[in-house]
DNA sequence: CTGAAAGCGCTTACAG
DNA sequence: CTGAAAGCGCTTACAG
């Protein structure tokens, strides 16, 4: 590291414009510039205009590190996730980035493992150290009440994405998974299926329960029942889909249709069906959940329940970023409807 | 979580421990503590030990915002990518996060679009504003020499991941794509295929060129040639895979095997084959590239060239984080070999 | 090897 | 509505 040397070097023309320069040019104090930046109403309209113009002319951008230090809060938005489906995660990221765009806010990735000991404390350290502007929690970590309690304790803003109402409206985004599963059930029932299997997600995911419940309710609407022996638990992973489906398809009274709790597992069902020598959809109809990219790429294209993951991500980031801009007290809970996307993996029996 | 109760709890003062507290406790100056934190060699061993111990006891972590402001450099690692394959991106993220772990460094996502005007300036603003510790560039943005020039200009450290040698060793990670494609060619040739089609990626990706070249070379080794009419350009996307394959398969002299430039397109070939009523691998053998998760999930499982994306991500982050820790001058260029993963989508003709 | 001073570029609290 | 002072928690540059 050579340190010395240096003659009258243009002394870092790279020197960015700072709030001081703006203040000087606008003939006001730093504080007033700061007020304009932070959209304080306590600035005369005329003054504001003048400052804003100079900011625009110089292309000045306030230094986020300095602001973070003074605010005791950074411009990071943390995405805390433990979702085993990579497609879900990518879509979520896209949505959040749609909102963040070129704002000063940055998306920071914080994968975690609910099974791992001390995972909550790891999140806490992140918060304590980096003082993020907010945290977005996806299922299933979003369902962890103790984690939410930690966030409140540390006064970290957050939004929980879940298939049920877990928190106050301004901190929740809800997806109507049960309703989505109900549509899946109706679809299969209408096609004439009676022996229907279901592979649900792990019990640690509330979505698994919601989807199961909704599916049952949907079948009941058609006078059908979900046989307990045809209801098995998967892990929301591809492998678990293969294993669970294999079990179902090896039965002498195998189902004519299987509803998988997510697309990853549904794709596993495809493989199990192939290995069992069954044709899709001639011998077996399959319905998935999420409408992640793979569902349209696989053959035959998968009928699935579309969960607007990307939009949900956008909305979640919006909630965090626009805080205070509007009312946040008596806000209504934002929720997203799902829809059934009928493709070619389902057919009349 | 019961919170209160327990007596004289060290009142984990919401007021965090600062460098001043440590200095006071160790009976040294702030500066000395700072030196210990930054591993300066200019500290007496005894002093260092003492300070380190107190840091450990108090659980002190230096405030990254303050350090960033003083250093004029943040603790963010930016991932700049324009790769259209979500699977590639997820794997890359995983690798980087493996290295970053619980360090102070955070992974920040910066997707971009090389086609969009002003995309380079957008990266520049990010750097100017956030002063990231370093940037990781994946193909094809990694191949943009003008972008690299901007990074150097702004004195931002970076690592370019590419299928060829683009930069100095300490700023490059190389994958041997040509060699991988050669293996794919050999595999198909050994199976007896003679009419072989290839769908390569877009010309803006050097990897597309490398893979094409390697594939040709591989065929030549077996006295085969890649017919120009069976060589088409895709976009590394699923849809382009379907379209390109459809074109190839509609020919009267259709190929008996297709090598796709990446897995996304290979999956598209599956769909085109199905639509054309061709069985895989009985009527058509398919080879992909990357070994992303989908290749093992699809039926029949895809034979593909394994690109160690996750390891590459780990290595790239390592390069950025460990800078200075060792020699960085006469370093050797890190490169990764690929391997052929033979699954069930290829068969003797 | 160690430290006192000044500064990074903003904001909070406090006055007016 | 506006500003001067102090401070956020570190590091740089300069002394010793």
XYZ file of C-alpha atoms (C1' of nucleotides) in Angstrom:
730
model
C 0.000 0.000 0.000
C 1.879 3.074 -1.166
C 0.548 5.995 0.778
C 2.713 8.954 0.290
C 3.677 10.750 -2.855
C 1.120 13.154 -4.242
C 1.744 16.580 -5.527
C -1.020 19.057 -6.219
C -3.221 16.302 -7.495
C -6.579 17.714 -8.648
C -7.670 16.663 -5.234
C -10.360 14.217 -6.014
C -12.518 16.017 -8.459
C -14.259 12.758 -7.947
C -15.328 14.616 -4.832
C -19.000 14.249 -5.063
C -21.308 17.121 -4.576
C -22.420 17.193 -0.976
C -25.228 18.775 0.898
C -22.880 21.627 1.750
C -22.360 22.505 -1.881
C -26.071 22.528 -2.474
C -26.633 24.690 0.575
C -24.050 27.174 -0.571
C -25.438 27.362 -4.068
C -28.997 27.764 -2.882
C -27.929 30.211 -0.216
C -29.597 28.309 2.571
C -28.362 26.149 5.425
C -27.513 22.478 5.234
C -30.502 21.827 7.382
C -32.862 23.328 4.878
C -31.432 21.214 2.109
C -31.840 18.237 4.368
C -35.474 19.180 4.877
C -36.068 19.325 1.170
C -34.439 15.949 0.671
C -36.593 14.418 3.345
C -39.731 16.122 2.101
C -40.404 17.981 5.278
C -43.421 20.257 4.969
C -41.657 22.931 6.972
C -40.026 24.589 4.009
C -41.343 27.581 2.136
C -42.520 26.568 -1.295
C -40.184 29.006 -2.940
C -37.181 27.774 -1.026
C -38.040 24.210 -1.812
C -38.239 24.907 -5.517
C -34.929 26.648 -5.571
C -33.194 23.852 -3.713
C -34.835 21.176 -5.802
C -33.709 22.829 -8.956
C -30.128 23.054 -7.856
C -30.224 19.447 -6.797
C -31.492 18.515 -10.224
C -28.910 20.640 -12.001
C -25.983 19.251 -10.087
C -27.296 15.712 -10.124
C -26.699 15.561 -6.416
C -27.663 12.363 -4.605
C -27.429 12.262 -0.842
C -24.858 9.804 0.405
C -26.722 6.769 1.735
C -23.924 5.790 4.098
C -24.004 9.155 5.795
C -27.760 9.163 5.969
C -27.746 5.662 7.349
C -25.353 6.647 10.074
C -27.297 9.730 11.053
C -30.688 8.035 10.749
C -29.444 4.937 12.517
C -31.158 3.053 9.748
C -29.867 1.828 6.425
C -31.396 1.683 2.982
C -31.387 -2.060 2.797
C -34.483 -4.187 2.390
C -33.828 -7.699 3.621
C -35.530 -10.684 2.052
C -35.672 -13.425 4.647
C -36.729 -16.720 3.126
C -36.633 -20.433 3.700
C -38.763 -21.441 0.771
C -37.388 -24.615 -0.751
C -38.686 -23.769 -4.205
C -36.091 -21.782 -6.134
C -38.712 -20.641 -8.601
C -40.754 -19.078 -5.884
C -37.748 -17.221 -4.587
C -36.732 -15.889 -7.975
C -40.200 -14.620 -8.674
C -40.354 -12.943 -5.315
C -37.037 -11.235 -5.927
C -38.243 -9.982 -9.264
C -41.324 -8.451 -7.724
C -39.395 -6.701 -5.005
C -36.871 -5.396 -7.496
C -39.713 -4.088 -9.662
C -40.654 -1.794 -6.822
C -37.189 -0.913 -5.651
C -36.057 -0.072 -9.165
C -33.547 2.704 -9.061
C -34.498 4.022 -5.651
C -31.852 4.261 -3.003
C -33.156 1.049 -1.489
C -31.239 -2.118 -2.119
C -32.414 -5.690 -1.930
C -30.324 -7.867 0.325
C -30.683 -11.659 0.427
C -31.009 -13.449 3.725
C -31.760 -17.117 3.229
C -32.298 -19.060 6.413
C -33.181 -22.441 7.748
C -35.943 -22.696 10.255
C -34.623 -26.017 11.400
C -31.219 -24.673 12.246
C -30.651 -23.686 15.804
C -30.158 -20.016 16.412
C -31.628 -19.012 13.114
C -33.675 -16.308 14.780
C -30.651 -14.862 16.504
C -28.927 -14.733 13.169
C -31.711 -12.573 11.846
C -31.473 -10.446 14.938
C -27.749 -9.853 14.443
C -28.375 -8.861 10.887
C -30.861 -6.279 12.072
C -28.698 -5.017 14.874
C -25.715 -4.674 12.594
C -27.253 -3.447 9.401
C -30.359 -1.700 10.656
C -32.305 -2.448 7.508
C -35.103 -0.196 6.469
C -37.364 -3.193 6.472
C -37.620 -6.950 6.170
C -39.810 -9.037 3.904
C -40.705 -12.452 5.233
C -41.982 -15.182 2.944
C -43.606 -18.462 3.963
C -42.778 -20.304 6.068
C -40.555 -18.012 8.127
C -43.289 -15.423 7.833
C -45.388 -17.654 10.044
C -42.888 -17.729 12.865
C -44.431 -15.617 15.577
C -41.293 -15.608 17.667
C -39.319 -14.161 14.808
C -41.900 -11.430 14.310
C -41.647 -10.693 17.998
C -37.913 -10.233 17.650
C -38.405 -7.787 14.811
C -40.826 -5.735 16.859
C -38.484 -5.858 19.808
C -35.680 -4.490 17.695
C -38.037 -2.006 16.146
C -37.437 -3.253 12.648
C -40.204 -2.697 10.166
C -41.400 -5.769 8.311
C -44.026 -7.308 6.053
C -45.194 -10.876 6.363
C -46.415 -12.737 3.320
C -48.704 -15.581 4.230
C -51.745 -17.559 3.289
C -53.650 -16.312 6.283
C -53.970 -13.185 8.348
C -51.122 -13.122 10.796
C -50.465 -9.532 11.658
C -51.809 -6.015 11.402
C -52.805 -4.970 7.882
C -49.834 -2.701 7.290
C -47.516 -5.594 7.984
C -49.270 -8.302 6.029
C -49.821 -9.474 2.528
C -52.216 -12.293 2.231
C -52.708 -14.863 -0.500
C -55.934 -16.824 -0.643
C -54.469 -20.282 -0.917
C -57.497 -22.113 0.419
C -59.639 -20.601 -2.276
C -57.106 -21.552 -4.903
C -57.103 -25.152 -3.745
C -60.871 -25.109 -3.831
C -60.766 -24.231 -7.516
C -58.372 -27.084 -8.134
C -60.800 -29.461 -6.448
C -63.748 -28.169 -8.434
C -61.818 -28.562 -11.651
C -60.961 -32.192 -10.986
C -64.468 -32.968 -9.766
C -65.976 -31.467 -12.885
C -63.733 -33.665 -14.987
C -65.344 -36.632 -13.281
C -62.513 -37.693 -11.002
C -63.565 -39.415 -7.822
C -60.443 -41.067 -6.491
C -58.222 -38.112 -5.987
C -54.911 -38.000 -4.171
C -53.290 -35.045 -2.500
C -49.669 -34.434 -1.592
C -49.522 -31.544 0.782
C -46.585 -29.538 2.030
C -44.928 -29.919 5.417
C -46.885 -29.137 8.538
C -44.520 -26.289 9.349
C -46.029 -24.406 6.433
C -49.415 -22.929 7.110
C -49.941 -22.774 3.362
C -49.894 -26.565 3.357
C -52.758 -26.617 5.786
C -54.675 -23.908 3.937
C -54.352 -25.694 0.644
C -55.386 -28.993 2.154
C -58.414 -27.468 3.843
C -59.476 -25.586 0.761
C -59.088 -28.668 -1.359
C -61.262 -30.721 0.965
C -63.900 -28.039 0.999
C -63.860 -27.900 -2.773
C -64.388 -31.639 -3.067
C -67.207 -31.546 -0.568
C -68.982 -29.088 -2.785
C -69.224 -31.935 -5.266
C -70.161 -34.559 -2.741
C -66.664 -36.002 -2.778
C -64.279 -36.805 -0.011
C -60.534 -36.781 0.242
C -59.606 -40.299 1.298
C -57.123 -40.248 4.179
C -55.084 -43.019 2.615
C -54.661 -40.868 -0.482
C -53.474 -37.855 1.475
C -49.748 -37.784 2.069
C -47.242 -35.282 3.309
C -44.411 -34.037 1.127
C -41.723 -31.460 1.777
C -42.517 -29.012 -1.034
C -39.475 -30.400 -2.844
C -39.164 -32.256 -6.105
C -37.785 -35.385 -4.488
C -40.573 -35.572 -1.972
C -43.004 -35.264 -4.847
C -41.500 -38.284 -6.543
C -41.506 -40.353 -3.377
C -45.001 -39.451 -2.273
C -46.492 -39.965 -5.698
C -44.770 -43.286 -6.096
C -46.431 -44.416 -2.914
C -49.838 -43.297 -4.138
C -49.454 -44.786 -7.588
C -48.328 -48.176 -6.339
C -51.656 -48.731 -4.597
C -54.045 -51.184 -6.223
C -56.709 -48.489 -5.877
C -54.504 -45.744 -7.168
C -55.987 -42.296 -7.701
C -56.919 -41.052 -11.160
C -55.834 -37.554 -10.269
C -53.303 -35.993 -7.909
C -53.275 -32.494 -6.555
C -49.797 -31.464 -5.436
C -49.299 -28.679 -2.911
C -46.828 -26.892 -5.155
C -45.341 -27.123 -8.624
C -42.053 -28.566 -7.469
C -43.845 -31.581 -6.089
C -46.161 -31.749 -9.087
C -43.135 -32.136 -11.303
C -42.096 -34.969 -9.046
C -45.477 -36.564 -9.668
C -44.760 -36.460 -13.403
C -41.630 -38.487 -12.916
C -43.324 -41.007 -10.645
C -46.116 -41.401 -13.189
C -43.616 -41.997 -15.958
C -41.788 -44.567 -13.959
C -45.077 -46.305 -13.212
C -45.809 -46.360 -16.922
C -48.765 -44.019 -16.629
C -49.591 -41.455 -19.253
C -50.450 -37.875 -18.350
C -53.245 -36.968 -18.563
C -54.747 -40.132 -20.056
C -54.047 -42.272 -17.008
C -53.407 -39.618 -14.441
C -54.418 -35.995 -14.122
C -52.133 -33.671 -12.186
C -52.667 -30.238 -10.711
C -49.945 -28.128 -9.167
C -49.797 -24.898 -7.243
C -47.889 -21.604 -7.790
C -47.578 -21.443 -11.555
C -43.832 -21.135 -11.400
C -41.993 -21.158 -14.746
C -41.447 -24.881 -14.800
C -45.173 -25.561 -15.076
C -45.294 -24.134 -18.576
C -42.009 -25.736 -19.598
C -42.762 -29.294 -18.722
C -44.639 -31.710 -20.961
C -47.577 -31.828 -20.922
C -47.916 -28.301 -19.554
C -49.114 -28.402 -15.980
C -52.542 -27.286 -14.855
C -51.852 -25.275 -11.752
C -53.125 -22.627 -9.410
C -51.584 -19.318 -10.209
C -50.194 -17.506 -7.232
C -49.184 -13.990 -8.220
C -45.822 -14.245 -6.537
C -44.196 -11.422 -8.412
C -47.059 -9.045 -7.729
C -47.002 -10.052 -4.103
C -43.321 -9.162 -3.988
C -44.027 -5.791 -5.543
C -46.758 -5.086 -3.027
C -44.643 -6.135 -0.078
C -41.791 -3.848 -1.060
C -44.272 -1.083 -1.675
C -45.601 -1.347 1.816
C -42.113 -0.960 3.227
C -40.944 1.810 0.961
C -44.045 3.960 0.955
C -44.472 3.882 4.709
C -45.690 7.170 6.052
C -46.348 8.515 2.595
C -49.980 7.769 3.173
C -52.140 6.556 5.984
C -50.765 3.478 7.548
C -53.079 3.237 10.471
C -56.495 2.182 9.324
C -55.191 0.559 6.218
C -56.952 -2.400 4.724
C -55.237 -5.721 4.540
C -53.898 -6.341 1.060
C -54.779 -9.724 -0.247
C -54.343 -11.516 -3.531
C -56.738 -13.825 -5.260
C -55.480 -16.895 -7.031
C -56.667 -18.323 -10.291
C -56.711 -21.701 -11.906
C -54.597 -22.039 -15.011
C -55.885 -24.975 -16.989
C -53.250 -26.529 -19.205
C -52.863 -30.044 -20.467
C -52.115 -32.192 -17.483
C -55.772 -32.692 -16.596
C -58.482 -34.482 -18.532
C -61.894 -36.059 -18.211
C -61.728 -39.493 -16.801
C -40.680 -15.641 24.956
C -40.744 -14.237 28.415
C -38.651 -11.157 28.295
C -38.525 -9.372 31.524
C -37.901 -11.148 34.752
C -34.339 -12.185 35.288
C -32.517 -9.705 37.404
C -29.413 -7.728 36.713
C -29.517 -8.634 33.074
C -26.644 -6.768 31.433
C -29.384 -4.490 30.190
C -28.391 -5.010 26.716
C -28.637 -1.368 26.387
C -30.312 -0.720 23.241
C -27.435 1.698 22.970
C -24.934 -0.504 21.281
C -21.424 -0.864 22.413
C -19.180 1.387 20.377
C -15.527 1.607 19.698
C -15.291 4.178 22.454
C -16.540 1.748 25.052
C -14.033 -0.820 23.944
C -11.245 1.731 24.019
C -12.164 2.770 27.536
C -12.365 -0.795 28.776
C -9.076 -1.772 27.190
C -7.471 1.455 28.306
C -6.290 2.351 24.869
C -7.338 4.902 22.276
C -10.132 4.497 19.747
C -7.497 4.413 17.087
C -5.845 1.375 18.567
C -9.137 -0.453 18.721
C -9.672 0.534 15.123
C -6.305 -0.928 14.263
C -7.179 -4.199 15.885
C -10.481 -4.351 14.038
C -8.762 -3.741 10.754
C -5.972 -6.171 11.506
C -3.233 -3.622 11.248
C 0.160 -5.136 12.053
C 1.106 -2.000 13.927
C -0.221 -3.123 17.273
C 1.714 -4.769 20.029
C 0.718 -8.387 20.370
C -0.215 -7.895 23.987
C -2.385 -4.906 23.252
C -4.093 -6.730 20.440
C -4.938 -9.679 22.636
C -6.417 -7.495 25.300
C -8.560 -5.581 22.865
C -9.679 -8.704 21.093
C -10.727 -10.263 24.309
C -12.823 -7.304 25.328
C -14.406 -7.234 21.915
C -15.295 -10.883 22.298
C -16.649 -10.417 25.802
C -18.870 -7.504 24.897
C -19.945 -8.994 21.587
C -19.050 -5.718 19.967
C -19.464 -5.438 16.207
C -18.261 -2.323 14.464
C -21.059 -0.351 12.900
C -20.922 -0.940 9.153
C -22.629 2.332 8.314
C -20.011 4.311 10.202
C -17.194 2.320 8.697
C -18.675 2.754 5.265
C -18.828 6.494 5.697
C -15.290 6.766 6.960
C -13.893 4.250 4.468
C -15.900 5.745 1.633
C -16.762 2.176 0.785
C -19.672 0.031 1.856
C -19.944 -3.621 2.763
C -22.154 -4.503 -0.139
C -21.258 -7.014 -2.826
C -23.276 -6.329 -5.943
C -24.330 -9.125 -8.257
C -24.797 -7.657 -11.716
C -26.497 -10.102 -14.044
C -28.466 -10.296 -17.233
C -28.636 -14.036 -17.495
C -32.044 -15.063 -18.773
C -31.941 -18.404 -17.000
C -33.418 -18.083 -13.531
C -31.820 -21.328 -12.472
C -28.392 -20.042 -13.276
C -29.005 -16.933 -11.248
C -30.289 -18.799 -8.216
C -27.315 -21.105 -8.191
C -24.946 -18.196 -8.486
C -26.615 -16.450 -5.573
C -26.299 -19.559 -3.474
C -22.609 -19.813 -4.142
C -21.954 -16.204 -3.278
C -24.001 -16.495 -0.116
C -22.031 -19.597 0.861
C -18.938 -17.437 1.012
C -20.506 -14.338 2.486
C -22.197 -16.328 5.228
C -22.399 -14.283 8.347
C -19.659 -11.855 7.457
C -20.416 -8.174 7.444
C -20.727 -8.342 3.669
C -24.177 -8.360 2.152
C -25.275 -9.565 -1.228
C -27.184 -6.987 -3.217
C -29.030 -7.854 -6.426
C -28.557 -5.733 -9.530
C -30.307 -7.257 -12.516
C -29.785 -5.384 -15.732
C -30.573 -5.480 -19.392
C -27.751 -5.108 -21.814
C -30.150 -4.075 -24.509
C -31.545 -1.207 -22.538
C -30.034 2.145 -23.187
C -28.044 3.618 -20.365
C -27.681 0.338 -18.585
C -24.008 1.016 -17.975
C -24.725 4.382 -16.457
C -27.182 2.738 -14.155
C -24.432 0.500 -12.869
C -22.212 3.537 -12.515
C -24.779 5.367 -10.410
C -25.120 2.362 -8.204
C -21.389 2.383 -7.619
C -21.184 6.091 -7.094
C -24.034 6.044 -4.634
C -23.433 2.857 -2.750
C -19.685 2.441 -3.121
C -19.901 -1.318 -2.998
C -16.972 -3.324 -1.766
C -17.037 -5.189 -5.037
C -19.105 -6.319 -7.986
C -19.562 -9.777 -9.438
C -20.358 -9.884 -13.121
C -21.871 -12.947 -14.731
C -22.173 -13.674 -18.445
C -23.021 -11.888 -20.570
C -22.530 -8.546 -18.834
C -19.183 -9.855 -17.687
C -18.078 -9.710 -21.309
C -18.857 -6.032 -21.720
C -15.497 -4.357 -21.886
C -16.977 -0.886 -21.649
C -18.666 -1.766 -18.403
C -15.433 -3.120 -16.984
C -13.771 0.109 -18.020
C -16.350 2.066 -16.062
C -15.697 -0.024 -12.980
C -11.983 0.630 -13.233
C -12.626 4.281 -13.805
C -14.700 4.480 -10.647
C -12.152 2.366 -8.839
C -14.640 -0.310 -7.975
C -13.264 -3.772 -7.438
C -14.856 -6.540 -9.474
C -14.711 -10.130 -10.667
C -15.777 -11.245 -14.113
C -17.108 -14.718 -14.642
C -16.731 -15.848 -18.208
C -16.026 -18.712 -20.527
C -12.789 -17.159 -21.651
C -9.959 -15.115 -20.254
C -11.047 -11.513 -20.224
C -9.142 -9.756 -17.498
C -6.262 -10.074 -15.091
C -6.292 -13.249 -13.005
C -7.400 -11.587 -9.775
C -10.458 -10.270 -11.520
C -11.478 -13.346 -13.455
C -13.084 -16.674 -12.971
C -13.084 -18.827 -16.001
C -15.240 -21.769 -16.982
C -14.095 -24.115 -19.715
C -17.242 -24.138 -21.789
C -15.582 -25.140 -25.029
C -14.202 -28.222 -23.403
C -17.604 -29.067 -21.972
C -19.216 -28.813 -25.368
C -16.493 -31.026 -26.752
C -17.500 -33.743 -24.312
C -21.100 -33.416 -25.385
C -20.043 -33.890 -28.989
C -17.935 -36.916 -28.172
C -20.800 -38.457 -26.265
C -23.233 -38.103 -29.142
C -20.675 -39.289 -31.672
C -19.923 -42.356 -29.604
C -23.604 -43.172 -29.536
C -23.493 -43.282 -33.305
C -25.266 -40.046 -34.127
C -24.265 -38.440 -37.378
C -26.949 -35.892 -38.128
C -26.678 -33.665 -35.140
C -28.337 -30.311 -34.618
C -27.152 -27.488 -32.398
C -29.085 -24.584 -30.945
C -26.625 -22.054 -29.680
C -27.131 -19.000 -27.521
C -27.244 -15.431 -28.757
C -24.169 -13.921 -30.331
C -23.940 -11.389 -27.531
C -22.893 -14.237 -25.264
C -19.327 -15.361 -25.684
C -20.311 -18.609 -24.031
C -22.514 -19.308 -27.047
C -19.521 -19.001 -29.295
C -17.302 -21.071 -27.029
C -19.830 -23.837 -26.813
C -20.378 -23.860 -30.531
C -16.671 -23.949 -31.245
C -16.021 -26.664 -28.717
C -18.868 -28.724 -30.079
C -17.572 -28.492 -33.609
C -14.125 -29.467 -32.496
C -15.544 -32.412 -30.619
C -17.382 -33.651 -33.685
C -14.339 -33.250 -35.837
C -12.515 -35.583 -33.525
C -14.911 -38.236 -34.757
C -14.760 -37.228 -38.365
C -18.135 -35.528 -38.167
C -19.249 -32.109 -39.196
C -21.846 -29.770 -37.854
C -24.120 -29.065 -40.789
C -24.779 -25.324 -41.138
C -28.445 -25.932 -41.838
C -28.711 -27.755 -38.518
C -27.100 -24.950 -36.567
C -29.551 -22.319 -35.361
C -29.444 -19.433 -32.970
C -31.614 -19.345 -29.871
C -31.841 -16.802 -27.077
C -30.946 -19.039 -24.132
C -34.647 -19.007 -23.234
C -37.193 -21.774 -23.092
C -39.359 -20.276 -25.804
C -36.482 -19.893 -28.184
C -35.643 -23.520 -27.545
C -39.118 -24.587 -28.604
C -39.079 -22.452 -31.718
C -35.606 -23.390 -32.854
C -36.132 -27.084 -32.235
C -39.430 -27.032 -34.054
C -37.652 -25.650 -37.053
C -35.014 -28.375 -36.911
C -37.473 -31.192 -36.363
C -39.727 -30.174 -39.211
C -36.997 -30.798 -41.735
C -37.244 -33.911 -43.862
C -33.670 -34.631 -42.898
C -34.189 -33.906 -39.242
C -31.335 -34.551 -36.833
C -31.296 -37.598 -34.581
C -29.744 -35.614 -31.779
C -29.770 -32.007 -30.659
C -27.264 -30.248 -28.467
C -28.783 -27.169 -26.839
C -26.578 -24.347 -25.587
C -28.204 -24.387 -22.164
C -30.745 -26.366 -20.172
C -33.524 -23.827 -20.610
C -33.415 -24.319 -24.348
C -32.967 -28.068 -23.976
C -36.247 -28.174 -22.109
C -37.763 -26.313 -25.003
C -36.459 -29.033 -27.308
C -38.347 -31.599 -25.221
C -41.599 -29.785 -25.858
C -40.940 -29.420 -29.579
C -40.123 -33.115 -29.778
C -43.347 -34.019 -28.028
C -45.358 -31.848 -30.301
C -43.676 -33.452 -33.279
C -44.602 -36.851 -31.902
C -41.017 -37.860 -31.299
C -39.964 -39.952 -28.353
C -36.952 -39.045 -26.250
C -34.482 -40.654 -26.489
C -35.782 -43.311 -28.905
C -36.329 -40.861 -31.753
C -34.289 -37.946 -30.570
C -31.362 -37.591 -28.212
C -30.947 -34.305 -26.374
C -28.029 -32.780 -24.505
C -28.200 -29.593 -22.501
C -25.693 -27.386 -20.745
C -25.394 -26.106 -17.142
C -26.993 -28.917 -15.153
C -29.487 -26.594 -13.526
C -32.119 -28.228 -11.291
C -34.669 -28.645 -14.049
C -32.464 -31.111 -15.891
C -32.905 -33.701 -13.173
C -36.613 -32.966 -12.732
C -37.755 -33.353 -16.276
C -38.625 -36.676 -17.886
C -36.557 -38.331 -19.120
C -33.779 -36.774 -17.070
C -31.577 -34.637 -19.250
C -28.024 -35.463 -20.187
C -26.174 -32.224 -19.749
C -22.824 -30.604 -19.201
C -22.367 -29.726 -15.595
C -21.178 -26.204 -14.999
C -20.247 -25.763 -11.349
C -22.200 -22.545 -11.037
C -22.481 -22.568 -7.305
C -18.780 -23.205 -6.811
C -18.008 -20.470 -9.284
C -20.129 -18.103 -7.215
C -18.289 -19.104 -4.081
C -14.931 -18.531 -5.725
C -15.937 -15.157 -7.117
C -17.088 -13.876 -3.747
C -13.938 -15.252 -2.194
C -11.794 -13.286 -4.541
C -13.548 -10.079 -3.551
C -13.687 -10.683 0.156
C -10.201 -12.053 0.697
C -8.502 -9.322 -1.286
C -5.228 -8.294 0.230
C -5.247 -11.171 2.654
C -2.802 -12.901 0.406
C -0.890 -12.137 -2.688
C -3.037 -10.656 -5.359
C -0.400 -9.766 -7.822
C 0.997 -12.854 -9.427
C -2.061 -14.889 -8.749
C -3.059 -17.659 -11.075
C -6.259 -17.464 -12.986
C -8.913 -19.591 -11.359
C -10.719 -21.782 -13.783
C -13.310 -24.499 -13.529
C -13.552 -27.692 -15.492
C -16.921 -28.958 -16.641
C -18.137 -32.508 -16.734
C -20.654 -34.457 -18.706
C -23.596 -35.786 -16.718
C -25.103 -38.661 -18.640
C -28.762 -39.193 -17.850
C -31.529 -40.673 -19.925
C -32.148 -38.247 -22.744
C -29.446 -39.743 -24.955
C -29.257 -43.148 -26.535
C -27.564 -45.146 -29.246
C -29.117 -44.558 -32.578
C 3.823 0.920 18.457
C 0.188 4.601 20.042
C -2.832 8.702 20.266
C -5.336 13.505 19.659
C -7.520 15.948 16.141
C -10.203 16.426 12.202
C -13.392 14.628 9.111
C -16.623 11.228 6.317
C -21.873 13.583 4.865
C -25.677 13.534 6.737
C -29.545 14.280 10.762
C -31.336 15.225 15.459
C -32.369 18.362 18.957
C -32.761 22.808 20.157
C -33.367 27.620 19.272
C -35.372 31.348 17.146
C -40.309 28.581 8.181
C -34.948 28.549 9.058
C -30.321 27.821 11.099
C -25.985 26.885 14.269
C -24.337 23.331 17.037
C -23.574 18.753 18.232
C -23.444 14.097 17.039
C -24.057 9.363 14.403
C -19.430 5.664 14.975
C -15.971 4.999 12.605
C -11.197 6.159 9.879
C -7.610 9.122 7.756
C -3.698 11.958 8.193
C -0.468 13.604 11.126
C 2.372 13.488 15.146
C 5.167 11.395 18.368
